[in-house]
mmCIF file of C-alpha atoms and ligand atoms in Angstrom:
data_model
loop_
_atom_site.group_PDB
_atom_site.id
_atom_site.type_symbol
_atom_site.label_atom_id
_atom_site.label_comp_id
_atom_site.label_asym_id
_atom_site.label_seq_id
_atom_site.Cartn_x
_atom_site.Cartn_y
_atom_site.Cartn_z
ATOM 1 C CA UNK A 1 130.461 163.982 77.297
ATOM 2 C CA UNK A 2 133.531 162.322 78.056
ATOM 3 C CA UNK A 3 134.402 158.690 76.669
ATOM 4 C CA UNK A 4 136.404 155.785 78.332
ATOM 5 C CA UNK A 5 136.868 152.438 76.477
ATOM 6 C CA UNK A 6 137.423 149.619 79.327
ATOM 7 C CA UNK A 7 139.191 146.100 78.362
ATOM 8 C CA UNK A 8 137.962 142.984 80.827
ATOM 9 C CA UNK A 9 134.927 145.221 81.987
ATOM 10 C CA UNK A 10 133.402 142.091 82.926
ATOM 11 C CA UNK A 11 133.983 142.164 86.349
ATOM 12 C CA UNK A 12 136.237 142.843 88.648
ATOM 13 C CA UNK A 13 138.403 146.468 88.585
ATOM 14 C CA UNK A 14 136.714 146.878 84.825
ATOM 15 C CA UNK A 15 132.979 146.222 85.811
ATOM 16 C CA UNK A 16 133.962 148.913 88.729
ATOM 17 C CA UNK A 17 135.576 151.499 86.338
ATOM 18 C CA UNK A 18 132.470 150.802 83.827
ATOM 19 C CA UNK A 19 129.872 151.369 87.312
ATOM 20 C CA UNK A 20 131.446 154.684 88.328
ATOM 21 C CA UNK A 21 132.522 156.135 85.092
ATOM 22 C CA UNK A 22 128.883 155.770 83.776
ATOM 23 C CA UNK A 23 127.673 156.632 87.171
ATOM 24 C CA UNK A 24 129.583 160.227 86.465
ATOM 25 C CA UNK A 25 127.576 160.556 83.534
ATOM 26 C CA UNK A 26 130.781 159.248 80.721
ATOM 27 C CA UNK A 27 129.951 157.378 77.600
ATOM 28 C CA UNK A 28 131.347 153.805 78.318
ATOM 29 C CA UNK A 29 132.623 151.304 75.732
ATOM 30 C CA UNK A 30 132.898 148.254 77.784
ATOM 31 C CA UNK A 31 135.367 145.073 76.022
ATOM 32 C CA UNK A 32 134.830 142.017 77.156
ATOM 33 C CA UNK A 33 135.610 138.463 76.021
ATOM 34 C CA UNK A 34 132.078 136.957 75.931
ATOM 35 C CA UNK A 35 129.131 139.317 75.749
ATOM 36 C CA UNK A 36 126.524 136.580 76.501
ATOM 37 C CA UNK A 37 128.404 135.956 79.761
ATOM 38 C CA UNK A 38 128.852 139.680 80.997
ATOM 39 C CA UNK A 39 125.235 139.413 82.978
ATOM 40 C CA UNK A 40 126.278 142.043 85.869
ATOM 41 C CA UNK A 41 127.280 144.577 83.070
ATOM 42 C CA UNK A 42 124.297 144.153 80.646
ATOM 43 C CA UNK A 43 122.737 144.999 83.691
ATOM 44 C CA UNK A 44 124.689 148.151 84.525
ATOM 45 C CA UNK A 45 123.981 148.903 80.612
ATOM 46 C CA UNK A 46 119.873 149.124 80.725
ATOM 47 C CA UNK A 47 120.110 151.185 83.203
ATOM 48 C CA UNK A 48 122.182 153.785 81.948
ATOM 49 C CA UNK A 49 120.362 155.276 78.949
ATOM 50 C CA UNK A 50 122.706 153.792 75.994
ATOM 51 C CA UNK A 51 125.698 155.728 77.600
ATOM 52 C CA UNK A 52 127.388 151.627 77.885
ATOM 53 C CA UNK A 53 128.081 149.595 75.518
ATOM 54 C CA UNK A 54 129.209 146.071 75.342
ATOM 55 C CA UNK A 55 131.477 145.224 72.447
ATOM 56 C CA UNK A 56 133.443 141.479 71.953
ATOM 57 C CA UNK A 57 137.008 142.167 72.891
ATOM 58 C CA UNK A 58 139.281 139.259 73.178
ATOM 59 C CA UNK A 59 143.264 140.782 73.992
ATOM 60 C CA UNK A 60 144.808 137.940 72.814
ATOM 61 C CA UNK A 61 142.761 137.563 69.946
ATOM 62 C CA UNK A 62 144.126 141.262 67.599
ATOM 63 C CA UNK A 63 141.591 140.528 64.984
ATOM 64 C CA UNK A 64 138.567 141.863 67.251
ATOM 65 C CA UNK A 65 140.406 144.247 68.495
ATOM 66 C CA UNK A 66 140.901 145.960 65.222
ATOM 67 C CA UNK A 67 137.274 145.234 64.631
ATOM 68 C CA UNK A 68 136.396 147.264 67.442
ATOM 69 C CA UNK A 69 138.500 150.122 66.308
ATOM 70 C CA UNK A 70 137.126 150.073 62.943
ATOM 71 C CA UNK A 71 133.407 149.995 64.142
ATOM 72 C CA UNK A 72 134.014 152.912 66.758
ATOM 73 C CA UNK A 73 136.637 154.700 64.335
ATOM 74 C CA UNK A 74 134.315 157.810 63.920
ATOM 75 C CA UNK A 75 134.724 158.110 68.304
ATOM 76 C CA UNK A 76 136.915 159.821 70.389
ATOM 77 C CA UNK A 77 138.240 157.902 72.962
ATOM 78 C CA UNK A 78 138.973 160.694 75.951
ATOM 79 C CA UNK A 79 140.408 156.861 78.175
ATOM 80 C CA UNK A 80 141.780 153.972 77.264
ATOM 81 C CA UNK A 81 141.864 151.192 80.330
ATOM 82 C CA UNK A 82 143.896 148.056 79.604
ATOM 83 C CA UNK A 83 141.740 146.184 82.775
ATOM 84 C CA UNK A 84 141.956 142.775 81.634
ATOM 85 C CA UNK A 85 145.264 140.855 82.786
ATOM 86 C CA UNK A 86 145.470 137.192 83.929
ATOM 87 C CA UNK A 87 148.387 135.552 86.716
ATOM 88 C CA UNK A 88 147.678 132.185 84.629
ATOM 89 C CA UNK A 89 147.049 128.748 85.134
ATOM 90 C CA UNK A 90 145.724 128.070 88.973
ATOM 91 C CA UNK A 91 144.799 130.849 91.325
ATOM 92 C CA UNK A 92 146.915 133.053 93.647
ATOM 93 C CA UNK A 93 143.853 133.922 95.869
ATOM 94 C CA UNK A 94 143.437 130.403 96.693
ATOM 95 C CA UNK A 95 146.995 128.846 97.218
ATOM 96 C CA UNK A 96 149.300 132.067 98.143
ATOM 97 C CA UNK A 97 152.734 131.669 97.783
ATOM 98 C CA UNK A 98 152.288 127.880 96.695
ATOM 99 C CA UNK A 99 151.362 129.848 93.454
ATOM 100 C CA UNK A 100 154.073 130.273 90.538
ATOM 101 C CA UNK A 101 157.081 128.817 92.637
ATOM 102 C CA UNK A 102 160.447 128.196 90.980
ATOM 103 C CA UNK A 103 160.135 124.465 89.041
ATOM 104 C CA UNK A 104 158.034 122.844 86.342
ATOM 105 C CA UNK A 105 156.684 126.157 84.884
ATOM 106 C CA UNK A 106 154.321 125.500 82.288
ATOM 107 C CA UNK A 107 155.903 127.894 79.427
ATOM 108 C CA UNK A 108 152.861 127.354 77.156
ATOM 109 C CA UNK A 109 151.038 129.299 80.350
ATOM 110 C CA UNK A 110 153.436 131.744 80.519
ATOM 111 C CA UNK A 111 153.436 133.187 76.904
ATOM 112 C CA UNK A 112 149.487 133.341 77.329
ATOM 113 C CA UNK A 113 150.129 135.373 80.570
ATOM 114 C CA UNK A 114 152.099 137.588 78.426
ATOM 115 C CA UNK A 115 150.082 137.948 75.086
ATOM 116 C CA UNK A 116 146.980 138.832 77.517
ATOM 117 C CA UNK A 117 149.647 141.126 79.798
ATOM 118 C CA UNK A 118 152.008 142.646 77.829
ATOM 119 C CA UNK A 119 151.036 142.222 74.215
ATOM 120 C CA UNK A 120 147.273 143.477 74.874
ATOM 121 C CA UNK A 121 148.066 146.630 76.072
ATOM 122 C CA UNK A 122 150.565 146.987 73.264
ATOM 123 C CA UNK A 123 148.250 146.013 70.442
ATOM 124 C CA UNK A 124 145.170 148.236 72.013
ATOM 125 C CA UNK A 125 147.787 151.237 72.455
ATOM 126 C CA UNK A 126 148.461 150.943 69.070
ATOM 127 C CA UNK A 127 144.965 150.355 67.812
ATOM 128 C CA UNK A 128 142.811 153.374 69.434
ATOM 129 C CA UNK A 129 146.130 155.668 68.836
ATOM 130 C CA UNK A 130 144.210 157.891 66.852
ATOM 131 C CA UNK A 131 140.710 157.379 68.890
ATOM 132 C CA UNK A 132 142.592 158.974 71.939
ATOM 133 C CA UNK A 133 144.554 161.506 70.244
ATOM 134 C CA UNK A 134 141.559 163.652 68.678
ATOM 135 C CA UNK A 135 139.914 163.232 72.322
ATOM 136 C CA UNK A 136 140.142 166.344 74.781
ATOM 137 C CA UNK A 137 141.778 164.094 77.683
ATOM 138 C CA UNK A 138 143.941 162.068 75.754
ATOM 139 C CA UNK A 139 144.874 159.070 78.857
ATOM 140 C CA UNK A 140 146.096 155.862 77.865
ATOM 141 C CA UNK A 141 146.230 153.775 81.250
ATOM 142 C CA UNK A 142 147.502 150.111 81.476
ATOM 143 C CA UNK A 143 146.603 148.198 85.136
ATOM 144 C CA UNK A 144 149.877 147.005 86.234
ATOM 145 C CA UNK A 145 150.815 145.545 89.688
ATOM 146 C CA UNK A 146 153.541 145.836 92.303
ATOM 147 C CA UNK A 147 154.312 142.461 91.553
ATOM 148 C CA UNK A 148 156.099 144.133 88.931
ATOM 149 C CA UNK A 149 158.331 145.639 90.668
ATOM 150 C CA UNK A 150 162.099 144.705 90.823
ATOM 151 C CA UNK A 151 162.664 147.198 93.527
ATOM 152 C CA UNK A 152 159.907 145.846 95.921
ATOM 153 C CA UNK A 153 160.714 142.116 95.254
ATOM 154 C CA UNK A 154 161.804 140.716 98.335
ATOM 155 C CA UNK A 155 159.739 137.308 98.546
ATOM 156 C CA UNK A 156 160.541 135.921 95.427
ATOM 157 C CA UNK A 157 158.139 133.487 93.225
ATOM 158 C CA UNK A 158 155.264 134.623 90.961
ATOM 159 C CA UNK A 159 157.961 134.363 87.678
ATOM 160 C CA UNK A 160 155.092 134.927 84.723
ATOM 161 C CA UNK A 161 153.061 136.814 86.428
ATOM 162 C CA UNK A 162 156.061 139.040 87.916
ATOM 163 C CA UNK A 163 157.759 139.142 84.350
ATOM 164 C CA UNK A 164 154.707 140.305 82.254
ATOM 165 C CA UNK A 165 154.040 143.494 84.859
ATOM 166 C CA UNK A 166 157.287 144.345 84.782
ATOM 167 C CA UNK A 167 157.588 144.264 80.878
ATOM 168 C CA UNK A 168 154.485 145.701 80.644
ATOM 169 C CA UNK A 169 155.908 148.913 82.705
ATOM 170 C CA UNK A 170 158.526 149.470 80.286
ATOM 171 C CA UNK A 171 156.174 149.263 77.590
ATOM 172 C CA UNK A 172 154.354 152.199 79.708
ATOM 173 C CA UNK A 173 156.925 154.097 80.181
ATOM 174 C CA UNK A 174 158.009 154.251 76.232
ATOM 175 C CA UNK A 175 154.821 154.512 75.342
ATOM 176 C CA UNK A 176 154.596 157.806 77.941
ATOM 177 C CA UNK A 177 157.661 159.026 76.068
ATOM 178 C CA UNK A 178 156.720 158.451 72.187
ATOM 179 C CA UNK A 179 153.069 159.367 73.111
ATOM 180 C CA UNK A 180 153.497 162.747 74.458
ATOM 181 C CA UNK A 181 155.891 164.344 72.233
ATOM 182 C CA UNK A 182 153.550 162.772 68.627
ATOM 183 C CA UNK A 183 149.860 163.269 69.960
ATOM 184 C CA UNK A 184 150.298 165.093 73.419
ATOM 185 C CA UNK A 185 148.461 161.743 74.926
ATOM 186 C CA UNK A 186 149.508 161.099 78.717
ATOM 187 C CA UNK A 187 150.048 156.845 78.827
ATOM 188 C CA UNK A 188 151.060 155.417 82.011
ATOM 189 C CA UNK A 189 151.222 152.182 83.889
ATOM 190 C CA UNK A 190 148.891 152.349 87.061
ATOM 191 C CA UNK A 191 148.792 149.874 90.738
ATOM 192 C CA UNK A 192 145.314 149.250 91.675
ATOM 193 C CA UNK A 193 146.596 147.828 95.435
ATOM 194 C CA UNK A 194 145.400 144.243 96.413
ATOM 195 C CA UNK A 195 141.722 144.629 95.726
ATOM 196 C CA UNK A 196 139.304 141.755 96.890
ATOM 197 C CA UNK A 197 138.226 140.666 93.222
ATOM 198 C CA UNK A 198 138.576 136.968 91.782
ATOM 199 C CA UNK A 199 142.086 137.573 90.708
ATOM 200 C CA UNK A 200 142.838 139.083 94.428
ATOM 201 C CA UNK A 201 141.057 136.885 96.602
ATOM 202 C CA UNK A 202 139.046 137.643 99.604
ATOM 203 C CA UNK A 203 141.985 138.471 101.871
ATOM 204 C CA UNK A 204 143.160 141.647 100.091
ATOM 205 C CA UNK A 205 143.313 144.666 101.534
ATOM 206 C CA UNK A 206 140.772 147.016 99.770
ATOM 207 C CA UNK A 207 137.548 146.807 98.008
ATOM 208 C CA UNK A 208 136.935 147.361 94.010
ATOM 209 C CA UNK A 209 135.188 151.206 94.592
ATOM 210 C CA UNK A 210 137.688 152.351 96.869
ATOM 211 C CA UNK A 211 140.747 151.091 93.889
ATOM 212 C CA UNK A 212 138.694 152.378 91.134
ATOM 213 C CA UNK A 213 137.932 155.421 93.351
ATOM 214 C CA UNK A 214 141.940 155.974 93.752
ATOM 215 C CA UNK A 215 142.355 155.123 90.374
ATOM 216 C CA UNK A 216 140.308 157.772 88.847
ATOM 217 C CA UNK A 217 141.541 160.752 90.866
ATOM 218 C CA UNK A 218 145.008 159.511 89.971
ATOM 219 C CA UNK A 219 143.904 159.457 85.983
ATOM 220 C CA UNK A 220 141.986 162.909 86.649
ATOM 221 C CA UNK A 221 145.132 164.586 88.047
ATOM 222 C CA UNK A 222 147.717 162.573 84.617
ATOM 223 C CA UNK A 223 149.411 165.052 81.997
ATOM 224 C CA UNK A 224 152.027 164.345 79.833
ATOM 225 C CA UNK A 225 154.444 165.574 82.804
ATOM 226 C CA UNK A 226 153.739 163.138 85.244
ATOM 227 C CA UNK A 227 152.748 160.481 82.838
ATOM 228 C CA UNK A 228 155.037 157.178 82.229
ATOM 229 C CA UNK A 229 155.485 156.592 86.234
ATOM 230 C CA UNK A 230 154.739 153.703 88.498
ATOM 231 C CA UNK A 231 151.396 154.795 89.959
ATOM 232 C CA UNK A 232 149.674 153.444 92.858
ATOM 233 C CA UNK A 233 145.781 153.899 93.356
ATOM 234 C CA UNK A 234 146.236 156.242 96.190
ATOM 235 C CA UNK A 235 148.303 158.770 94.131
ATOM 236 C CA UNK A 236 151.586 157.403 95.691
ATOM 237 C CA UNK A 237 154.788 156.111 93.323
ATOM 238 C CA UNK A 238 156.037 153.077 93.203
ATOM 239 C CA UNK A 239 159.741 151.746 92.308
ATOM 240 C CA UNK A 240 160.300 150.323 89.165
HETATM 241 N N1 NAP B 1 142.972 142.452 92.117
HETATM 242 C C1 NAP B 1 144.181 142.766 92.491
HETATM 243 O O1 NAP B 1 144.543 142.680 93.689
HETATM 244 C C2 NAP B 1 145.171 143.284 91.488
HETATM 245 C C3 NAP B 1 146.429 143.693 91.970
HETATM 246 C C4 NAP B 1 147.359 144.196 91.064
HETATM 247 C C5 NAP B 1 147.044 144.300 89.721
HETATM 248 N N2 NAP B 1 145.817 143.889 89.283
HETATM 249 C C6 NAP B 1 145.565 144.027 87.841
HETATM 250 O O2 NAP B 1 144.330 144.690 87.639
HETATM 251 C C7 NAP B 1 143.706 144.217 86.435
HETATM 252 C C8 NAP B 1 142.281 143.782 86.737
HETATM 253 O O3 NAP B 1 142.345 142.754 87.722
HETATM 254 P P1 NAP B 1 141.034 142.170 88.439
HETATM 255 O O4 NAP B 1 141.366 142.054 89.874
HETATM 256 O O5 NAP B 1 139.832 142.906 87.987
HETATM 257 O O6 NAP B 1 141.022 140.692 87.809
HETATM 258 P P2 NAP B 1 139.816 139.656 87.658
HETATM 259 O O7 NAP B 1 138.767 139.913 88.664
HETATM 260 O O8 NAP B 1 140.463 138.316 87.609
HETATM 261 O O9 NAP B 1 139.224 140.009 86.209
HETATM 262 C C9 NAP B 1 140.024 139.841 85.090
HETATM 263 C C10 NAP B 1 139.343 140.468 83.911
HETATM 264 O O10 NAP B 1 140.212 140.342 82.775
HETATM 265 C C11 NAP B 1 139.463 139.765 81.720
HETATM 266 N N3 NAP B 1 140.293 139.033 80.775
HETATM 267 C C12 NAP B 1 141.136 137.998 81.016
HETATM 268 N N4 NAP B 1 141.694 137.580 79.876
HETATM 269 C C13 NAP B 1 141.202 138.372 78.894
HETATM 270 C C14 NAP B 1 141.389 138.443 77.486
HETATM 271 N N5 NAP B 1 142.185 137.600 76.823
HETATM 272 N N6 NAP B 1 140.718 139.407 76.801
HETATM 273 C C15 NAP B 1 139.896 140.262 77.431
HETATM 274 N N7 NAP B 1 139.649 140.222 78.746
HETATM 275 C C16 NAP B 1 140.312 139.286 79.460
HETATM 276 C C17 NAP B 1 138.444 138.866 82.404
HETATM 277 O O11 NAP B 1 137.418 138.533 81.508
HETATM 278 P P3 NAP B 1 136.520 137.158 81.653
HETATM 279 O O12 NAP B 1 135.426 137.480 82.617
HETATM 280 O O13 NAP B 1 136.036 136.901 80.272
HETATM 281 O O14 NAP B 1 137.425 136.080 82.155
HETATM 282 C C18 NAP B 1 138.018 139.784 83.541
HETATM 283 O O15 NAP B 1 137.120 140.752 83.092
HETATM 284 C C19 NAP B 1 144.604 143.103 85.898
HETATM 285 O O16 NAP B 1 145.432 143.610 84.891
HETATM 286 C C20 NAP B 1 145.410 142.693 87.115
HETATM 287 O O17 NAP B 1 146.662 142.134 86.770
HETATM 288 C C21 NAP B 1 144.884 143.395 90.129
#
């Protein structure tokens, strides 16, 4: 049975990944900040025969995650998600491109943005190493966002949010190259489109199961020869 281990599976892209990978019969471990508060995914769990499980995962916080990789060290991990991400302080979905403008940035906002953006994925990468490496799949995937894209940027505004998914794509993309040649592990950074979830507001342009959908034949189809590009959800590229 294969095994995916999900960060910010508390709703959201992660809930969906958690729904359809343990829908396809996968053993899930599902990280999320507060288990107490995960109430749609405790759910999910009970019904699928103690294939999910929810562990306390706080990115920022590195302490649980090596907790969590010393309680599941005897697992293979065949997935790692990094789901969870944040665009900060106030909320894109609600004021557009009022959000993140140029002025008054609140840097204490920022460097959260990118310990829970850039850091997390970092710290987890380097954490379940070894958990993906003796898998069969070996697939480290990191959610990133054409925000992050330099190429793309024509509008302008979004700074912290902008900066971490960018940095976070070069982290990918080392990662993809230092990955493959040690352990043979395919790591890459992956565009889930503007998905109607809290972060992306009701006006987006897809649903959660048709992203996670996209998402999961693009992660099916990764090796270590396509891995370390700027995937979109519908197996398109993006520009850096
Ligand atoms: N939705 C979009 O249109 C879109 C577009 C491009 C990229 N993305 C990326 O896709 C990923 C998922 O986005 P989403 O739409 O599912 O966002 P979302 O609905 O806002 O959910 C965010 C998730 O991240 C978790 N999280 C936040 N900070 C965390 C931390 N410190 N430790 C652990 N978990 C944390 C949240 O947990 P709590 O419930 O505890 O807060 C929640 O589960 C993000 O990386 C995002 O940047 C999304």
């Amino acid at each position: 049975m294969p095994t995916v281990l999900i960060t910010g599976a508390s709703r959201g892209l992660g809930l969906e990944f958690v729904r359809q990978y343990a829908a396809d019969g996968w053993r899930v471990f599902a990280g999320v900040r507060s288990v107490q508060r995960a109430a749609e995914l405790q759910q999910l769990a009970t019904q699928a025969d103690g294939r999910v499980t929810l562990h306390a995962l706080d990115v920022e916080d590195h302490a649980s995650i090596d907790a969590l990789a010393r309680e599941i060290s005897a697992e293979a991990i065949d997935v790692l998600i990094n789901s969870a991400g944040t665009m900060g302080a106030g909320s894109f979905a609600l004021q557009g491109r009022a959000f993140g403008k140029f002025g008054n940035s609140d840097f204490a906002d920022w460097e959260r943005v990118h310990r829970i953006n850039v850091i997390g994925p970092m710290k987890m990468a380097e954490a379940f190493v070894s958990h993906v490496a003796r898998s069969s799949q070996k697939k480290i995937i990191t959610l990133t966002s054409i925000l992050g894209s330099v190429g793309k940027n024509s509008i302008g505004g979004l700074y912290a949010y902008r900066a971490s998914k960018a940095a976070v794509n070069a982290v990918m993309r080392s990662m993809a190259i230092d990955l493959a040649a040690a352990h043979g592990i395919a790591a890459t950074a992956l565009h889930p489109g503007w998905v109607r979830t809290d972060m992306g507001g009701p006006r987006a342009d897809i649903d959660a199961v048709t992203s996670v959908s996209g998402m999961r034949r693009v992660i099916d189809e990764l090796t270590p020869e396509n891995a370390g590009r700027f995937w979109m959800y519908d197996g398109s590229k993006l520009p850096w």
